[in-house]
mmCIF file of C-alpha atoms in Angstrom:
data_model
loop_
_atom_site.group_PDB
_atom_site.id
_atom_site.type_symbol
_atom_site.label_atom_id
_atom_site.label_comp_id
_atom_site.label_asym_id
_atom_site.label_seq_id
_atom_site.Cartn_x
_atom_site.Cartn_y
_atom_site.Cartn_z
ATOM 1 C CA UNK A 1 170.798 44.722 69.227
ATOM 2 C CA UNK A 2 172.690 44.970 65.979
ATOM 3 C CA UNK A 3 172.442 42.048 63.711
ATOM 4 C CA UNK A 4 175.009 43.685 61.311
ATOM 5 C CA UNK A 5 177.619 43.816 64.066
ATOM 6 C CA UNK A 6 181.117 42.495 63.480
ATOM 7 C CA UNK A 7 181.195 40.684 66.814
ATOM 8 C CA UNK A 8 179.626 37.370 67.544
ATOM 9 C CA UNK A 9 178.442 36.226 71.048
ATOM 10 C CA UNK A 10 178.284 32.428 70.548
ATOM 11 C CA UNK A 11 175.961 30.446 72.808
ATOM 12 C CA UNK A 12 175.004 33.678 74.511
ATOM 13 C CA UNK A 13 172.149 32.335 76.640
ATOM 14 C CA UNK A 14 170.790 35.261 78.767
ATOM 15 C CA UNK A 15 174.138 37.233 78.312
ATOM 16 C CA UNK A 16 172.886 39.479 75.567
ATOM 17 C CA UNK A 17 175.423 42.026 74.418
ATOM 18 C CA UNK A 18 174.496 45.331 72.714
ATOM 19 C CA UNK A 19 176.490 45.687 69.435
ATOM 20 C CA UNK A 20 177.000 41.994 69.016
ATOM 21 C CA UNK A 21 175.308 39.228 66.992
ATOM 22 C CA UNK A 22 173.905 37.166 69.839
ATOM 23 C CA UNK A 23 173.533 33.475 68.832
ATOM 24 C CA UNK A 24 171.980 30.661 70.972
ATOM 25 C CA UNK A 25 170.149 27.375 70.436
ATOM 26 C CA UNK A 26 167.244 28.711 72.540
ATOM 27 C CA UNK A 27 164.844 31.419 71.311
ATOM 28 C CA UNK A 28 165.384 33.629 74.384
ATOM 29 C CA UNK A 29 164.734 37.422 74.627
ATOM 30 C CA UNK A 30 167.480 39.273 72.897
ATOM 31 C CA UNK A 31 168.840 36.374 70.822
ATOM 32 C CA UNK A 32 169.421 37.537 67.301
ATOM 33 C CA UNK A 33 170.103 34.181 65.670
ATOM 34 C CA UNK A 34 168.664 30.907 66.800
ATOM 35 C CA UNK A 35 171.030 28.051 65.674
ATOM 36 C CA UNK A 36 172.041 24.708 67.075
ATOM 37 C CA UNK A 37 175.849 24.412 67.127
ATOM 38 C CA UNK A 38 175.597 20.699 66.401
ATOM 39 C CA UNK A 39 174.278 21.665 62.908
ATOM 40 C CA UNK A 40 177.131 23.221 60.799
ATOM 41 C CA UNK A 41 177.889 25.363 58.859
ATOM 42 C CA UNK A 42 177.091 28.479 60.882
ATOM 43 C CA UNK A 43 174.634 30.825 59.075
ATOM 44 C CA UNK A 44 177.302 33.579 58.403
ATOM 45 C CA UNK A 45 179.431 34.361 55.420
ATOM 46 C CA UNK A 46 183.192 33.895 55.385
ATOM 47 C CA UNK A 47 185.204 36.558 57.153
ATOM 48 C CA UNK A 48 182.339 38.353 58.828
ATOM 49 C CA UNK A 49 183.464 38.795 62.516
ATOM 50 C CA UNK A 50 186.400 40.582 64.075
ATOM 51 C CA UNK A 51 185.687 39.135 67.446
ATOM 52 C CA UNK A 52 183.967 35.953 68.744
ATOM 53 C CA UNK A 53 183.120 35.247 72.407
ATOM 54 C CA UNK A 54 182.527 31.648 73.451
ATOM 55 C CA UNK A 55 181.676 32.046 77.155
ATOM 56 C CA UNK A 56 180.945 28.542 78.722
ATOM 57 C CA UNK A 57 179.891 26.982 75.345
ATOM 58 C CA UNK A 58 182.604 24.836 73.831
ATOM 59 C CA UNK A 59 182.400 22.260 76.707
ATOM 60 C CA UNK A 60 178.865 21.462 75.527
ATOM 61 C CA UNK A 61 179.657 20.647 71.882
ATOM 62 C CA UNK A 62 181.965 18.635 69.696
ATOM 63 C CA UNK A 63 184.345 21.647 69.570
ATOM 64 C CA UNK A 64 186.896 20.965 66.771
ATOM 65 C CA UNK A 65 184.165 21.331 64.042
ATOM 66 C CA UNK A 66 182.856 24.454 65.807
ATOM 67 C CA UNK A 67 186.410 25.959 65.933
ATOM 68 C CA UNK A 68 186.713 25.306 62.202
ATOM 69 C CA UNK A 69 183.548 27.158 61.583
ATOM 70 C CA UNK A 70 184.559 30.057 63.821
ATOM 71 C CA UNK A 71 187.894 30.287 61.976
ATOM 72 C CA UNK A 72 185.881 30.456 58.632
ATOM 73 C CA UNK A 73 183.608 33.268 59.767
ATOM 74 C CA UNK A 74 186.410 35.365 61.381
ATOM 75 C CA UNK A 75 188.468 38.032 59.616
ATOM 76 C CA UNK A 76 192.229 37.585 59.454
ATOM 77 C CA UNK A 77 193.672 39.012 62.733
ATOM 78 C CA UNK A 78 190.240 38.488 64.462
ATOM 79 C CA UNK A 79 190.216 37.379 68.041
ATOM 80 C CA UNK A 80 188.404 34.326 69.528
ATOM 81 C CA UNK A 81 187.856 34.624 73.240
ATOM 82 C CA UNK A 82 187.099 31.290 74.937
ATOM 83 C CA UNK A 83 186.135 30.641 78.551
ATOM 84 C CA UNK A 84 185.532 27.008 79.431
ATOM 85 C CA UNK A 85 185.952 24.582 82.414
ATOM 86 C CA UNK A 86 189.470 23.623 83.412
ATOM 87 C CA UNK A 87 189.979 19.884 83.779
ATOM 88 C CA UNK A 88 190.278 20.167 87.519
ATOM 89 C CA UNK A 89 187.020 22.141 87.803
ATOM 90 C CA UNK A 90 184.437 20.525 90.014
ATOM 91 C CA UNK A 91 181.616 22.235 87.873
ATOM 92 C CA UNK A 92 182.734 20.272 84.761
ATOM 93 C CA UNK A 93 181.767 16.964 86.516
ATOM 94 C CA UNK A 94 178.474 18.394 87.941
ATOM 95 C CA UNK A 95 176.837 19.442 84.703
ATOM 96 C CA UNK A 96 175.692 16.346 82.673
ATOM 97 C CA UNK A 97 175.740 18.378 79.416
ATOM 98 C CA UNK A 98 179.531 18.987 79.702
ATOM 99 C CA UNK A 99 181.488 16.857 77.165
ATOM 100 C CA UNK A 100 185.040 18.273 77.487
ATOM 101 C CA UNK A 101 187.212 20.062 79.934
ATOM 102 C CA UNK A 102 190.373 21.943 78.852
ATOM 103 C CA UNK A 103 193.980 22.347 79.852
ATOM 104 C CA UNK A 104 196.414 25.281 78.966
ATOM 105 C CA UNK A 105 197.783 23.218 76.015
ATOM 106 C CA UNK A 106 194.418 21.999 74.442
ATOM 107 C CA UNK A 107 194.151 24.842 72.020
ATOM 108 C CA UNK A 108 197.802 24.577 70.936
ATOM 109 C CA UNK A 109 196.721 21.960 68.550
ATOM 110 C CA UNK A 110 194.851 24.591 66.555
ATOM 111 C CA UNK A 111 197.575 27.298 66.218
ATOM 112 C CA UNK A 112 200.467 27.522 63.686
ATOM 113 C CA UNK A 113 203.232 27.494 66.324
ATOM 114 C CA UNK A 114 202.675 25.340 69.344
ATOM 115 C CA UNK A 115 204.717 23.638 72.081
ATOM 116 C CA UNK A 116 203.773 20.328 70.418
ATOM 117 C CA UNK A 117 204.891 21.433 66.965
ATOM 118 C CA UNK A 118 202.833 21.782 63.795
ATOM 119 C CA UNK A 119 199.685 19.595 63.940
ATOM 120 C CA UNK A 120 198.534 20.445 60.409
ATOM 121 C CA UNK A 121 197.855 16.788 59.848
ATOM 122 C CA UNK A 122 195.027 16.839 62.456
ATOM 123 C CA UNK A 123 192.981 19.836 61.228
ATOM 124 C CA UNK A 124 192.660 21.770 58.002
ATOM 125 C CA UNK A 125 192.652 25.177 59.652
ATOM 126 C CA UNK A 126 195.030 27.083 61.792
ATOM 127 C CA UNK A 127 194.821 30.175 64.155
ATOM 128 C CA UNK A 128 197.921 32.292 63.967
ATOM 129 C CA UNK A 129 198.722 32.281 67.612
ATOM 130 C CA UNK A 130 197.564 32.182 71.195
ATOM 131 C CA UNK A 131 197.392 35.766 72.529
ATOM 132 C CA UNK A 132 196.758 34.884 76.177
ATOM 133 C CA UNK A 133 196.025 32.090 78.547
ATOM 134 C CA UNK A 134 194.707 32.476 82.085
ATOM 135 C CA UNK A 135 193.436 30.002 84.737
ATOM 136 C CA UNK A 136 190.575 31.374 86.803
ATOM 137 C CA UNK A 137 189.885 30.229 90.407
ATOM 138 C CA UNK A 138 186.772 30.303 92.433
ATOM 139 C CA UNK A 139 186.886 32.916 95.274
ATOM 140 C CA UNK A 140 184.523 31.757 97.872
ATOM 141 C CA UNK A 141 184.590 32.699 101.537
ATOM 142 C CA UNK A 142 185.845 29.355 102.394
ATOM 143 C CA UNK A 143 188.636 29.452 99.891
ATOM 144 C CA UNK A 144 190.524 32.708 100.555
ATOM 145 C CA UNK A 145 193.843 31.181 99.374
ATOM 146 C CA UNK A 146 192.646 31.358 95.792
ATOM 147 C CA UNK A 147 193.248 35.198 95.868
ATOM 148 C CA UNK A 148 197.006 34.306 96.188
ATOM 149 C CA UNK A 149 197.063 31.126 94.027
ATOM 150 C CA UNK A 150 195.507 32.681 90.896
ATOM 151 C CA UNK A 151 198.152 35.329 90.377
ATOM 152 C CA UNK A 152 200.924 32.987 91.239
ATOM 153 C CA UNK A 153 199.793 30.311 88.883
ATOM 154 C CA UNK A 154 199.247 32.883 86.146
ATOM 155 C CA UNK A 155 202.618 34.653 86.530
ATOM 156 C CA UNK A 156 204.031 32.646 83.611
ATOM 157 C CA UNK A 157 203.284 29.779 81.167
ATOM 158 C CA UNK A 158 205.833 27.784 82.998
ATOM 159 C CA UNK A 159 204.029 28.211 86.290
ATOM 160 C CA UNK A 160 200.733 27.265 84.597
ATOM 161 C CA UNK A 161 202.466 24.058 83.285
ATOM 162 C CA UNK A 162 203.937 23.323 86.727
ATOM 163 C CA UNK A 163 200.549 23.786 88.343
ATOM 164 C CA UNK A 164 198.803 21.368 85.849
ATOM 165 C CA UNK A 165 201.502 18.769 85.996
ATOM 166 C CA UNK A 166 201.843 18.529 89.834
ATOM 167 C CA UNK A 167 199.634 17.996 92.881
ATOM 168 C CA UNK A 168 198.872 21.725 93.077
ATOM 169 C CA UNK A 169 196.154 21.435 90.434
ATOM 170 C CA UNK A 170 194.404 18.757 92.656
ATOM 171 C CA UNK A 171 194.997 20.692 95.912
ATOM 172 C CA UNK A 172 193.826 24.053 94.351
ATOM 173 C CA UNK A 173 191.501 23.177 91.508
ATOM 174 C CA UNK A 174 190.880 25.912 88.893
ATOM 175 C CA UNK A 175 187.393 26.671 87.690
ATOM 176 C CA UNK A 176 187.924 27.945 84.147
ATOM 177 C CA UNK A 177 190.491 28.401 81.388
ATOM 178 C CA UNK A 178 190.375 31.641 79.609
ATOM 179 C CA UNK A 179 192.241 31.810 76.269
ATOM 180 C CA UNK A 180 192.418 34.211 73.232
ATOM 181 C CA UNK A 181 193.266 32.897 69.809
ATOM 182 C CA UNK A 182 194.136 35.099 66.953
ATOM 183 C CA UNK A 183 193.224 34.157 63.383
#
């Protein structure tokens, strides 16, 4: 474990990554920094990290202030990798600690150029762009069609929008949204 690393694994839980600063609210084995994300600012200097991973964490917190803090601690050009429940995910509704589910357009409110125009009046920080968006589908034995649905839905942003705006998202619910934001 390298506390001086330039990569942050936010809300790591038991997913401890070598060469990363592993932060969690629980003092688990391998956690480098114990910090509650509801208490901001984060205990890092400005521009410290080139990469931040938020694997199944943003749905548990009031995420706009956390995004602001992540923006602050990232270097220009740094990448923020997020994986969180899609709004059609059954898992979102099962976990009582989940506060928010996401769509492909949710994070557009935090970038300079978005489908919905400049939203600078909402937030005082901006990521430069969205690098990628992907919807992830469960692949259980009883749902073999998801092996076909996932690549079809992710073939273009237009297909992702069509999926979310029609009955398809209710017929074939996604599990997670994976998105990469660039500062």
